[in-house]
Coordinates of C-alpha atoms and ligand atoms in Angstrom, one line a residue:
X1 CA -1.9 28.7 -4.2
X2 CA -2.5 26.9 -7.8
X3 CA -3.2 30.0 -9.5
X4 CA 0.9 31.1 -8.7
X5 CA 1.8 27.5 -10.2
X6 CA 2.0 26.9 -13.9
X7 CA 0.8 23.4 -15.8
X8 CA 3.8 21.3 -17.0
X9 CA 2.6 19.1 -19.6
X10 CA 1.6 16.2 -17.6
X11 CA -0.7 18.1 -15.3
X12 CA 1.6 19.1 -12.3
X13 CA 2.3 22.1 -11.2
X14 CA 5.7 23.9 -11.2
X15 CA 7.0 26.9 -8.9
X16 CA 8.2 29.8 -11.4
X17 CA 11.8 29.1 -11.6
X18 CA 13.5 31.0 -8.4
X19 CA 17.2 31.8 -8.1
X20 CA 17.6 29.3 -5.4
X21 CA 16.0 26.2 -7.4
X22 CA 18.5 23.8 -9.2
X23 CA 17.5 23.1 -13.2
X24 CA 18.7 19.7 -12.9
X25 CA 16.8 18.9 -9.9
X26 CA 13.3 16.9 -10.6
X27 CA 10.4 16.5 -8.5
X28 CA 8.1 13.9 -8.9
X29 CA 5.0 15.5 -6.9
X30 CA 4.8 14.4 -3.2
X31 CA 7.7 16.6 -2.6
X32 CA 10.5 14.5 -2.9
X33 CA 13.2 16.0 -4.8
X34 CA 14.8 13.0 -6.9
X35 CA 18.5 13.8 -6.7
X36 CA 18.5 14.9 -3.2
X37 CA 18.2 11.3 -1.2
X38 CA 19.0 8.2 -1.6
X39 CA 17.6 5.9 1.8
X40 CA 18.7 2.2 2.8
X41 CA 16.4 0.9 4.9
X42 CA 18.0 -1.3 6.9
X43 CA 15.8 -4.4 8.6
X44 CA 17.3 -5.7 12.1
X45 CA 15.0 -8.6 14.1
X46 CA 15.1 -12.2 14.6
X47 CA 13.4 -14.3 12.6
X48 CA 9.6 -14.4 11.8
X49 CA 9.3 -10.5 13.7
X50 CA 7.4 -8.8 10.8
X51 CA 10.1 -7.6 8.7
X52 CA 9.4 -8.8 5.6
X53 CA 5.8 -7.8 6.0
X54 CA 6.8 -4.6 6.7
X55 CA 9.0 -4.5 4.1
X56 CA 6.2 -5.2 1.7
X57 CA 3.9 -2.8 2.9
X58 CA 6.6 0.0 2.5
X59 CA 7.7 -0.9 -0.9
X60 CA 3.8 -0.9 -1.9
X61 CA 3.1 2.5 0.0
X62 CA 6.1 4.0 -1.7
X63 CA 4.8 3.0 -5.0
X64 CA 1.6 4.8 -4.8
X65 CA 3.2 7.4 -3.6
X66 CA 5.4 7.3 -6.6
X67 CA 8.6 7.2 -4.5
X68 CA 10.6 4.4 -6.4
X69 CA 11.2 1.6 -4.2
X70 CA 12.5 -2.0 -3.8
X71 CA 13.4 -4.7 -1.4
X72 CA 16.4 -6.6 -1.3
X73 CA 15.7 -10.0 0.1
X74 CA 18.7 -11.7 1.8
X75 CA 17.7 -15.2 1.9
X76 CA 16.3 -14.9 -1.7
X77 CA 20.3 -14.5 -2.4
X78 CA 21.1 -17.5 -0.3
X79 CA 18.2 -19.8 -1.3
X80 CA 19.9 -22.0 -4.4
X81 CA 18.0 -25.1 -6.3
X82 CA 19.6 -27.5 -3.6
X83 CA 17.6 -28.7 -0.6
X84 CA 17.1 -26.3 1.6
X85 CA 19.3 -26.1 4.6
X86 CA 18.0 -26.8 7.9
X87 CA 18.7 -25.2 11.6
X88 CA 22.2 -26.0 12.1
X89 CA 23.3 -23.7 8.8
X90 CA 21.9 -20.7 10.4
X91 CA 24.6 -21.8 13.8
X92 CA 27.0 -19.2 13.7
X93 CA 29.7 -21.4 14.8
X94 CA 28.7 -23.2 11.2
X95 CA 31.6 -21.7 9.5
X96 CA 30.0 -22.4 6.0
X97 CA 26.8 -21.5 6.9
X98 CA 27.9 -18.8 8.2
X99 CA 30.2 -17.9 4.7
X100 CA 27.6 -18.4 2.7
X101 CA 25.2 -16.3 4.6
X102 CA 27.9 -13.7 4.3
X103 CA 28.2 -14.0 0.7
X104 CA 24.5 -13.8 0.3
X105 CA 24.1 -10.5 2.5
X106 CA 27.5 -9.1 -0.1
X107 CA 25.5 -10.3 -3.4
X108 CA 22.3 -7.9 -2.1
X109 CA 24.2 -5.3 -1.1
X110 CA 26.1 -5.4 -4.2
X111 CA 22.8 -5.3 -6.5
X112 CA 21.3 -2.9 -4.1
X113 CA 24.2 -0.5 -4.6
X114 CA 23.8 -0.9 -8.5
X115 CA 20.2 -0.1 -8.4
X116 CA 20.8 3.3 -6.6
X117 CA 23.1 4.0 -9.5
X118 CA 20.1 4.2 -11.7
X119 CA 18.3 7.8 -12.0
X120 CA 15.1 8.1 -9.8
X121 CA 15.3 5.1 -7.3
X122 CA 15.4 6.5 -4.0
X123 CA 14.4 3.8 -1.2
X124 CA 16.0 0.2 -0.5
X125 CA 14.9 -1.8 1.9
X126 CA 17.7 -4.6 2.8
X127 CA 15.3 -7.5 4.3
X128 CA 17.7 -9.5 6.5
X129 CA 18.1 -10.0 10.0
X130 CA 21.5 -7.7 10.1
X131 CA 21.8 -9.0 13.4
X132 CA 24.9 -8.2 15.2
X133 CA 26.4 -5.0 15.2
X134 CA 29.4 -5.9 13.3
X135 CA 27.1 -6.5 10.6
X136 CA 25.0 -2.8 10.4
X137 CA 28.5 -1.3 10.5
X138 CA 29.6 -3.0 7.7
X139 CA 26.6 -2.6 5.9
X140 CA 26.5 1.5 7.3
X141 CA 30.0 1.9 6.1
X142 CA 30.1 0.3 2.3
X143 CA 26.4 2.7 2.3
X144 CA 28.5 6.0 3.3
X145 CA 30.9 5.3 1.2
X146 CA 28.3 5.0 -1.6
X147 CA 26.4 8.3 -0.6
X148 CA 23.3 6.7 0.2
X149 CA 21.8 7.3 3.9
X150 CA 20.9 4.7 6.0
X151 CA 18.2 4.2 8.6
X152 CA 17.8 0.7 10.9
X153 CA 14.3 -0.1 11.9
X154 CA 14.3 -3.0 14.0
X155 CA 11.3 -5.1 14.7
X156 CA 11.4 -6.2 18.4
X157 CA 8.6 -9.3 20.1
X158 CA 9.0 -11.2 22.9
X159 CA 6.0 -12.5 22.6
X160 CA 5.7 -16.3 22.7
X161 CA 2.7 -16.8 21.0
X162 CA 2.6 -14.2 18.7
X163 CA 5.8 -15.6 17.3
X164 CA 4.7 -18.9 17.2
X165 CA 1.7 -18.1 15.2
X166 CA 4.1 -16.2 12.8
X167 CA 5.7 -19.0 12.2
X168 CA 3.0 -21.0 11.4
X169 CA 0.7 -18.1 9.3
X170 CA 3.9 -17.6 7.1
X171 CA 6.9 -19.7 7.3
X172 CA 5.7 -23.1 7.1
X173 CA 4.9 -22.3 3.9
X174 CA 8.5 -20.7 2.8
X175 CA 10.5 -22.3 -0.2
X176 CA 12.8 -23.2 2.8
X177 CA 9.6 -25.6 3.9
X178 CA 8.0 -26.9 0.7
X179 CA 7.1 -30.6 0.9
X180 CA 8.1 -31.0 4.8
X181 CA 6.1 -32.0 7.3
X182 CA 4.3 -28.6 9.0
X183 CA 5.4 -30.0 12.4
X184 CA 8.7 -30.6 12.0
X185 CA 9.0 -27.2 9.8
X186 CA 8.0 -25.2 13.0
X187 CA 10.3 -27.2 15.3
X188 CA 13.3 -26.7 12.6
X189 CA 12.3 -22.6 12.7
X190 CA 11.5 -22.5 16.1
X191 CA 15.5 -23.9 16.3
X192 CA 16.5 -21.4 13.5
X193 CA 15.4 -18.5 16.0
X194 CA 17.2 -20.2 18.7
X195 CA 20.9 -19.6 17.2
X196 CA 20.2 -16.1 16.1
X197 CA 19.2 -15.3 19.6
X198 CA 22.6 -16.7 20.8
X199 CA 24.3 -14.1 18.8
X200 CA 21.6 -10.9 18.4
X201 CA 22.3 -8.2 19.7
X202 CA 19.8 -5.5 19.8
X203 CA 20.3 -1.9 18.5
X204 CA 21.6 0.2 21.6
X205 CA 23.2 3.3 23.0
X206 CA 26.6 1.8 21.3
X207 CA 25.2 2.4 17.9
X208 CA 23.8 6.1 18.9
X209 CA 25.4 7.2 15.5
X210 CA 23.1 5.4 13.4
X211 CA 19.8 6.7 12.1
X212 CA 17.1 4.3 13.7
X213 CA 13.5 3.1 14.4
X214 CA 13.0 0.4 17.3
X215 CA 9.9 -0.6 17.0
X216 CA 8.8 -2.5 20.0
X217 CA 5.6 -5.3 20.6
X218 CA 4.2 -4.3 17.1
X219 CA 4.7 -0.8 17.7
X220 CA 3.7 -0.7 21.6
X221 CA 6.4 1.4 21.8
X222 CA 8.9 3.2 19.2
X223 CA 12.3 4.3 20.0
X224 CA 13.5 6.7 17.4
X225 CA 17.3 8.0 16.7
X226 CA 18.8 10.7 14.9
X227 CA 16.4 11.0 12.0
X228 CA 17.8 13.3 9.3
X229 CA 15.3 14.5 7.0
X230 CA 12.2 14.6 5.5
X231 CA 12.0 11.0 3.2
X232 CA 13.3 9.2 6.8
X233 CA 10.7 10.7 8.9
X234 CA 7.9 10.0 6.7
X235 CA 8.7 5.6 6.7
X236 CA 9.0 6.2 10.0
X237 CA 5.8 7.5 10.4
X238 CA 4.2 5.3 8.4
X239 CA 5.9 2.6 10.3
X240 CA 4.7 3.5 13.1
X241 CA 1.0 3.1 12.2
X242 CA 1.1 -0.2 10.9
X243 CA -0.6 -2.6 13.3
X244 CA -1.4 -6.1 12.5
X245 CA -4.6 -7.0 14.5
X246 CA -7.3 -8.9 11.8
X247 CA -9.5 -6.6 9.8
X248 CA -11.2 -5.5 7.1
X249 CA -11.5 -2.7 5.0
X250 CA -15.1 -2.1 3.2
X251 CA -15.2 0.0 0.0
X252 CA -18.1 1.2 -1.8
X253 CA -19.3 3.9 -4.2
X254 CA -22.3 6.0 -3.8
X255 CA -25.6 4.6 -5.2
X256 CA -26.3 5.6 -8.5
X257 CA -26.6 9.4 -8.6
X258 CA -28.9 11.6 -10.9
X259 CA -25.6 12.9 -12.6
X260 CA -24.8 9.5 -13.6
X261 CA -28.0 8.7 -14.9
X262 CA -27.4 11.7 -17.5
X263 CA -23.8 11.1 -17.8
X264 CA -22.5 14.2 -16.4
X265 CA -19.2 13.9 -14.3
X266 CA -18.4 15.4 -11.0
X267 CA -21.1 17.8 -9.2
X268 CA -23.2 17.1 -6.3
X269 CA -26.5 15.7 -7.6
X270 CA -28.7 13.6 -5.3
X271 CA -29.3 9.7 -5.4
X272 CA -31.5 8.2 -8.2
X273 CA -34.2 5.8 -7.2
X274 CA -32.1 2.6 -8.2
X275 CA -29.7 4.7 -6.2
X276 CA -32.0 4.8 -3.0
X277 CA -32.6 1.1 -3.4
X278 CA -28.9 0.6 -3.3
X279 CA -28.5 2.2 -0.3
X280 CA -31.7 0.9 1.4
X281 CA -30.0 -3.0 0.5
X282 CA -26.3 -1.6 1.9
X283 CA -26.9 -2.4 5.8
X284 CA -27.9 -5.5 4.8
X285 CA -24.9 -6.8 2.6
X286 CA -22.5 -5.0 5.1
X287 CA -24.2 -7.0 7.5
X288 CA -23.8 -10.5 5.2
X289 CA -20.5 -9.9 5.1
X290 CA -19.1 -8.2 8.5
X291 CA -21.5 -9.7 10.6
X292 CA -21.4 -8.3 14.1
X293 CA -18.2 -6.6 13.7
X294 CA -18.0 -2.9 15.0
X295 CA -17.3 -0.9 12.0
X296 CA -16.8 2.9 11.4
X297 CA -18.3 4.6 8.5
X298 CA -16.0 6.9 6.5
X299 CA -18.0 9.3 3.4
X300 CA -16.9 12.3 1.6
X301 CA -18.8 15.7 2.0
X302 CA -20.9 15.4 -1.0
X303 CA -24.5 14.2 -0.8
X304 CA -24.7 11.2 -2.8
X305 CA -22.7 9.2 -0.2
X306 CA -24.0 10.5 2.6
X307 CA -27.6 9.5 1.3
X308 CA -26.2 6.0 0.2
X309 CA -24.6 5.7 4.0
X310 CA -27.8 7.1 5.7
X311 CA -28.6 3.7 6.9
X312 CA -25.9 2.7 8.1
X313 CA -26.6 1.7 12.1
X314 CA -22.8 2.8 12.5
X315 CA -21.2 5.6 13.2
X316 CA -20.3 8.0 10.8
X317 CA -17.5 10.1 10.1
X318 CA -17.6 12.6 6.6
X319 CA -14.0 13.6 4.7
X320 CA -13.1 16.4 2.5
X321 CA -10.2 13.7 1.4
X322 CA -12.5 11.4 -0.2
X323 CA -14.7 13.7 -2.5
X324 CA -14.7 12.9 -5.9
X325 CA -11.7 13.8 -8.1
X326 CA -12.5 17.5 -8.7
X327 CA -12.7 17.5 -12.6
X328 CA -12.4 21.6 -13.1
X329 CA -13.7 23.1 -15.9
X330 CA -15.5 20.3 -16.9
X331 CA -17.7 19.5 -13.8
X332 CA -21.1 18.9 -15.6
X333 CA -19.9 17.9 -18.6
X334 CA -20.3 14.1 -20.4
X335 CA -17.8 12.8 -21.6
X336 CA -18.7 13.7 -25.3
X337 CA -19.0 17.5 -24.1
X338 CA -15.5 17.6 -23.1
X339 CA -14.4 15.8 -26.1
X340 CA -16.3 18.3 -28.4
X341 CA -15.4 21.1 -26.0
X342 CA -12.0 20.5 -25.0
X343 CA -10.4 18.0 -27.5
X344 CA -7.3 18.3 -27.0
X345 CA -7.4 17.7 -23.0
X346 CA -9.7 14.6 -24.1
X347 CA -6.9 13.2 -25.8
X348 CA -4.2 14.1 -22.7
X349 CA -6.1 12.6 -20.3
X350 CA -6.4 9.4 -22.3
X351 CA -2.7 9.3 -23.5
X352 CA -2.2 9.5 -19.8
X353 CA -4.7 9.5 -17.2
X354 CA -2.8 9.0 -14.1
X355 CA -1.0 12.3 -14.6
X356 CA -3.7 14.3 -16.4
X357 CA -4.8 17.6 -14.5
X358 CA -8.0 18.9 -15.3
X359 CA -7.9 22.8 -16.2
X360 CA -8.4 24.2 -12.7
X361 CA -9.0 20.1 -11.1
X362 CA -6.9 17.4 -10.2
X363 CA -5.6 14.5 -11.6
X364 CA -5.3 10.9 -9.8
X365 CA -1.9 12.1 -8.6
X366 CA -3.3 14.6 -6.9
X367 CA -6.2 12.6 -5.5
X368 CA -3.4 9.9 -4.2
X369 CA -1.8 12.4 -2.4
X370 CA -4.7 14.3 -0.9
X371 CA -5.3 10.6 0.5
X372 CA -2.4 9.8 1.9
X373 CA -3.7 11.1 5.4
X374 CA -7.2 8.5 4.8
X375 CA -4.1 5.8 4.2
X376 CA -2.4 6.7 7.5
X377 CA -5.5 6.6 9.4
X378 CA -6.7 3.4 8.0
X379 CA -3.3 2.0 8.9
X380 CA -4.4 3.1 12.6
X381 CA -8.1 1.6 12.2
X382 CA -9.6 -1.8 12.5
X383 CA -12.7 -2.6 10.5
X384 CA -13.7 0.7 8.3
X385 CA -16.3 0.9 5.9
X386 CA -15.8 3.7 3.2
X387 CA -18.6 5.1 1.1
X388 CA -17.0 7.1 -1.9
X389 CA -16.5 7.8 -5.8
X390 CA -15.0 6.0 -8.4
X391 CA -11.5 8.1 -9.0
X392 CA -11.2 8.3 -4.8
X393 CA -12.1 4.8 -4.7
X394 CA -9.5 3.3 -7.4
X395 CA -6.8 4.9 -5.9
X396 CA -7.5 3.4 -2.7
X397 CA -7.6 0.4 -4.1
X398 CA -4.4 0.8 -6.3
X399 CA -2.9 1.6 -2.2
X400 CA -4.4 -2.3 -0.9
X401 CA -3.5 -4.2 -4.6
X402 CA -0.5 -2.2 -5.2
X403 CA -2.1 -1.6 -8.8
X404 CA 0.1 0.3 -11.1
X405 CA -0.6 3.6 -12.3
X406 CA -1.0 3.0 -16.0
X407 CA -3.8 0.3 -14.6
X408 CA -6.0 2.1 -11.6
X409 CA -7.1 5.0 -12.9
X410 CA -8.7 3.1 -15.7
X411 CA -10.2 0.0 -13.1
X412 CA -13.8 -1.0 -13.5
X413 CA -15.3 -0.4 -10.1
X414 CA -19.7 -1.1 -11.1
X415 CA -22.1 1.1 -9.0
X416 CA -23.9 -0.7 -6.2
X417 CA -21.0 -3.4 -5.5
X418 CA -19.2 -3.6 -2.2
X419 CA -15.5 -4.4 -2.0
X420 CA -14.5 -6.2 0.5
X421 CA -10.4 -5.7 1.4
X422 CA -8.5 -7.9 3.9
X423 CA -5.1 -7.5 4.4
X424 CA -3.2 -10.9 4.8
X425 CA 0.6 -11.9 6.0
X426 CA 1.8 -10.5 2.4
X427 CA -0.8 -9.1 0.4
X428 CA -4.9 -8.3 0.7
X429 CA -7.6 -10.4 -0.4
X430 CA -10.5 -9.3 -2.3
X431 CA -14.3 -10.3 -2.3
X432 CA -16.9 -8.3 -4.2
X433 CA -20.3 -8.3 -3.6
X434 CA -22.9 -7.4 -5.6
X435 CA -26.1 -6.1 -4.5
X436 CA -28.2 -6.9 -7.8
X437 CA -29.9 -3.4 -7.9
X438 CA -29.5 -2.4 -11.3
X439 CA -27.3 0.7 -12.3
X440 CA -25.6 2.9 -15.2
X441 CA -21.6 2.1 -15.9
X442 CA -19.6 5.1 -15.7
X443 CA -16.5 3.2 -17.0
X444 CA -15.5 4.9 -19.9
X445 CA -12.7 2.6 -22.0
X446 CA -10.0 5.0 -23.5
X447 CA -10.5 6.1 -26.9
X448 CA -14.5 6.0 -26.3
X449 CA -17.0 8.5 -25.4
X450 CA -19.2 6.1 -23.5
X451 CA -22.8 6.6 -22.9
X452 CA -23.8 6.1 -19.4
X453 CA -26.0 2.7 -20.0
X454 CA -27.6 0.3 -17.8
X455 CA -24.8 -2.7 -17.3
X456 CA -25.5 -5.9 -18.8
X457 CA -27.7 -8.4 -16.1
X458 CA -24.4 -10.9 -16.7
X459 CA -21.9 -8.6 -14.8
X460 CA -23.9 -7.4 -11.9
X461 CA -24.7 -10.5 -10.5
X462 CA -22.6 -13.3 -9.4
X463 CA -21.9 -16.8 -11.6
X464 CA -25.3 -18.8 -11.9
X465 CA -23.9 -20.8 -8.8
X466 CA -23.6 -18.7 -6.6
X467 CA -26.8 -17.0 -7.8
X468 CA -28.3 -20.3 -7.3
X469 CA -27.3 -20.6 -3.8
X470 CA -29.2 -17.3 -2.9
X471 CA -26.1 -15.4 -2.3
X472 CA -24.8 -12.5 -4.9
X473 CA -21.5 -12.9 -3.8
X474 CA -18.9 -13.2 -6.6
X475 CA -15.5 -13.7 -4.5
X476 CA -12.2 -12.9 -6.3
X477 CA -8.9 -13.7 -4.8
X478 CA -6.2 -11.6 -5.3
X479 CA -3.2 -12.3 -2.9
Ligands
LIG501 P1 12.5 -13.9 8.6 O1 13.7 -13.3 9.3 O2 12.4 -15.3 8.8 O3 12.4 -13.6 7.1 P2 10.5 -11.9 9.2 O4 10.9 -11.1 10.4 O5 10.7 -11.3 7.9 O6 11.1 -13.3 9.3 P3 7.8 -12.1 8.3 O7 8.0 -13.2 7.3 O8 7.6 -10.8 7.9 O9 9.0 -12.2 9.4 O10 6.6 -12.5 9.3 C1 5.3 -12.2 9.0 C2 4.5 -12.4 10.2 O11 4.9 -11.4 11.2 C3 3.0 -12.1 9.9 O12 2.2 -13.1 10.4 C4 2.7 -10.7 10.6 O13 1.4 -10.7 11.1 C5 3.7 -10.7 11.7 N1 4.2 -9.4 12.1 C6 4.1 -8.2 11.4 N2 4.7 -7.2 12.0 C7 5.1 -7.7 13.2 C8 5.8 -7.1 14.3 N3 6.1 -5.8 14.3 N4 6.2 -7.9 15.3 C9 5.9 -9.2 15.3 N5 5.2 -9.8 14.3 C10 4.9 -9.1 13.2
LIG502 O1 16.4 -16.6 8.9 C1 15.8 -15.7 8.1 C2 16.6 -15.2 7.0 O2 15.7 -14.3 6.3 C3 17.2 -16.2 6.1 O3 16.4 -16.7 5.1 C4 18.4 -15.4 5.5 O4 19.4 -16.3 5.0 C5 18.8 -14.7 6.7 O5 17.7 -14.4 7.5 C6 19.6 -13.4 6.3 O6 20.0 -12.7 7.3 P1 21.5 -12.7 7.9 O7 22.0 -11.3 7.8 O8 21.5 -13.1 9.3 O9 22.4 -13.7 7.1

C-alpha cells in the first residue's frame, strides 16, 4: 500500500492526484478531510453527570489525534468577578438568573461560531446543560444556519450516590465554591440540581431529528440517533468506551537492550545484563506500587519486552501496535550513521520530528495512529501494565498528559523507570519510579548526535530523601 503513495515533505503520504480528489481539500492524516465537517458537540445532562469530564477527555483525544478541538464552557461565560451566585439563580422562574444564563449560553455560541470560521478547527464541544428542548433547537438551528453539524450526547445517572460523590470529588472545589464551607457547598449543589430537574427534559422520540448519543449509567446503556458520518461516529465510539471506575495505567520501557548499549536504533536485539536485572527488579516495583491489584500485561512483539515482562506473575497479552516506531532504512544505524549517511533526513527529522517519516518507516504520526486502537482498549480496561519502547511509549503518554506535538516526541523517558498514570476527575496524575539498575540514555537532544552513555547516578534515583527513606520513588504531579 505505501509503495503506491508518494512522500509529501513532512513525511505523509499522498494518493496520486485522481480525477475525483478536490486540490483545495487537505487532509491532515487520520483521514479527516479538513473542509468537509465541521461538528458541535452538544452536552445535555443535569449537573455534576460527567460532562465536563467528558468534554475534556474528547478535546484531549482529538488533539492527539490531530483533529483540532475546543470546548466552550457555558458557566465560564456566566462566572464574572462578583460573588458567585447561589441555588436560587439557577431557578428558572429567576427571571434574571435565568437572562443571564441566557446571555451566557449566546456569548459561547457566538465565540464558538467565530472559531469554526477559522481554517482547520473541526470539533466544538458546547459544555452546558442545554437542558430543555427549546434550548437544543435553538442552539440546532443558529448551528444549521452556520453550516456546522450538530450531535447531542447526553449524559444520563440516576444514581444517588454516584452523584453525590461527584459533587463532592469535583464541585466543592469549583470557582462557584472557593472559600465556602464544603458542607454547605454540597447542600447549595445538591439544591442547584434540584431546579434543573424541575425543568429537564430528557432527549426523546420528539427530537428524532437530531443527531444524538444517550449515554445512560456511565455508559450501561447507549442509545444512538441518526449519526451522519464518519467524524460523528468515531466520538461516539470513543464515548462509548469511557468508563470511570478507579485505575491505573503502568508504563514501562524494555530493560536495557544490546542495541542500546551500542547505540543502534530500532531492530530486535536481546536484553543486556543491566537489562535482565531490570526486569528481574520489575515484579517487585509493580508490586510496590499496585499492590494486590489484578493487572494485565500488555508488550509488543519484539523480544526485548517480552524478556523484560517474563516475570511478570500476570497475564500477558503481546501487540503488533506497540512495537517500536519502525525507523526504515535506518534500523541499525546510530544516530551519527544516519547523520553521516543520510544528512539531510537528519536535519528533517529534527526540524520536525513529530511529522518526520523515515524512508520506508513511520513517523510518530503514524505511531499515534496505529495506537489509537491500544487507546480505545485502554479506555475499556482497568489496571494495565504496558511494557514498550520509547517512541510507542511517548506517544502514549502525550494521549494521558495531552502533551503537544512539538513536546512528546522529544520527552525524556530513562530506561528501567516505571510510569505510573492515574487518571483523575480532570486530568492524570503521574508518579515515576525508579528502579536504580543502572542504564544507557537513548535521549538524543536535537541538534546532537548523542552517544549512548551511562546516565548520571543523580537522575536515576530519587531526591536524597526519599533515597533515604529506602524507597526510589521520585513522585511528580502533573494534574
Ligand atoms: P456541571 O453541569 O455542574 O458542570 P458536569 O455534568 O459537567 O456538571 P463534571 O464536572 O464533569 O459534571 O463531573 C465530573 C464527575 O462526574 C467526575 O467525578 C466523574 O467521575 C463523574 N462522571 C464522569 N462521567 C460520568 C457519567 N457518564 N455519569 C455520571 N458521572 C460521571
Ligand atoms: O449548573 C452547571 C452549569 O455548568 C452552570 O455553571 C452554567 O451556568 C450552566 O450549567 C449552563 O447551562 P444552561 O444551559 O442551563 O444555562
Amino acid at each position: 500500500y505505501k509503495a503506491d503513495l508518494a512522500r509529501t515533505p513532512q513525511g505523509d503520504f499522498m494518493r496520486p492526484t485522481s480525477g475525483r480528489r478536490r486540490s483545495s481539500r487537505s487532509a491532515n492524516g487520520v483521514g479527516v478531510q479538513v473542509e468537509d465537517t465541521r461538528i458541535c458537540v452538544v452536552m445535555v445532562g443535569l449537573p455534576a453527570r460527567g460532562k465536563s469530564l467528558i468534554a475534556q477527555k474528547l478535546v484531549r483525544y482529538l488533539g492527539w489525534l490531530s483533529i483540532t478541538a475546543k470546548c466552550f464552557n457555558v458557566g465560564n461565560y456566566r462566572r464574572t468577578n462578583t460573588p458567585q451566585p447561589n441555588a436560587s439563580f439557577f431557578d428558572f422562574s429567576n427571571k434574571e438568573g435565568e437572562r443571564l444564563r441566557r446571555a451566557a449560553a449566546q456569548a459561547a455560541v457566538d465565540d464558538m461560531c467565530k472559531w469554526f470560521k477559522l481554517p482547520g478547527n473541526l470539533i466544538a464541544i458546547l459544555d452546558a446543560t442545554n437542558s430543555t428542548k427549546e434550548r437544543r433547537r435553538w442552539i440546532k438551528d443558529r448551528c444549521d444556519r452556520e453550516g456546522i453539524e450538530t450531535l447531542f450526547v447526553e449524559s444520563k445517572c440516576d444514581d444517588e450516590e454516584l452523584i453525590m460523590s461527584n459533587i463532592r470529588e469535583v464541585k466543592l472545589t469549583s470557582p462557584d465554591y472557593k472559600g465556602q464551607d464544603p458542607e454547605e457547598a454540597a447542600q447549595d449543589f445538591r439544591n442547584r440540581i434540584m431546579m434543573y430537574e424541575r425543568v429537564y427534559e430528557t432527549l426523546d422520540e420528539d427530537e428524532s431529528d437530531l443527531t444524538y448519543c444517550k449515554v445512560i449509567d456511565v455508559g450501561a446503556q447507549v442509545i444512538i440517533n441518526r449519526l451522519q458520518d464518519y467524524l460523528q461516529s468515531r466520538v461516539v465510539y470513543y464515548l462509548m468506551n469511557l468508563h470511570i471506575k478507579p485505575r491505573s495505567i503502568w508504563i514501562s520501557r524494555h530493560g536495557e537492550s544490546m542495541f542500546n548499549l551500542s547505540g543502534q536504533i530500532g531492530g530486535d536485539a536481546n536484553i543486556s545484563d543491566r537489562g535482565e536485572m531490570y526486569a528481574r527488579k520489575l515484579p517487585e516495583l509493580v508490586k510496590q506500587s499496585a499492590g494486590d491489584l489484578p493487572l494485565t500485561v500488555w508488550t509488543s512483539t519484539l523480544k526485548r519486552t517480552a524478556q523484560t515482562s517474563r516475570f511478570l506473575p500476570y497475564e500477558k497479552l503481546a501487540w503488533k501496535a506497540l512495537d517500536e516506531l519502525d525507523s526504515g532504512v535506518c534500523d541499525g544505524l546510530t544516530y551519527a550513521d544516519i547523520e553521516k549517511e543520510y544528512p539531510q533526513d537528519f536535519k528533517a527529522r529534527d526540524a520536525d520530528k513529530y511529522n518526520y517519516r523515515y524512508l520506508g518507516g513511520e513517523s510518530y504520526r503514524d505511531v499515534v495512529i496505529r495506537l489509537e486502537p491500544i487507546i480505545m482498549e485502554l479506555e475499556r480496561s482497568e489496571n494495565i501494565l504496558i511494557v514498550t519502547h520509547q517512541a510507542v511509549l511517548r506517544c502514549i503518554y502525550a494521549y494521558f498528559m495531552g502533551s503537544s506535538q512539538e513536546k512528546s516526541p522529544w520527552m525524556e523517558v530513562p530506561l528501567h523507570c516505571l510510569i505510573k498514570l492515574t487518571p483523575r476527575a480532570y486530568g492524570t496524575q503521574e508518579e515515576r519510579i525508579h528502579a536504580d539498575v543502572p542504564a544507557v540514555s537513548t535521549w538524543r537532544e536535537k541538534g546532537s548526535k548523542a552517544v549512548h552513555a551511562d546516565t548520571p547516578e543523580s537522575s536515576r534515583i530519587g531526591s536524597p530523601v526519599l533515597a533515604g527513606q529506602g524507597k526510589l520513588n521520585v513522585p511528580v504531579l502533573k494534574v
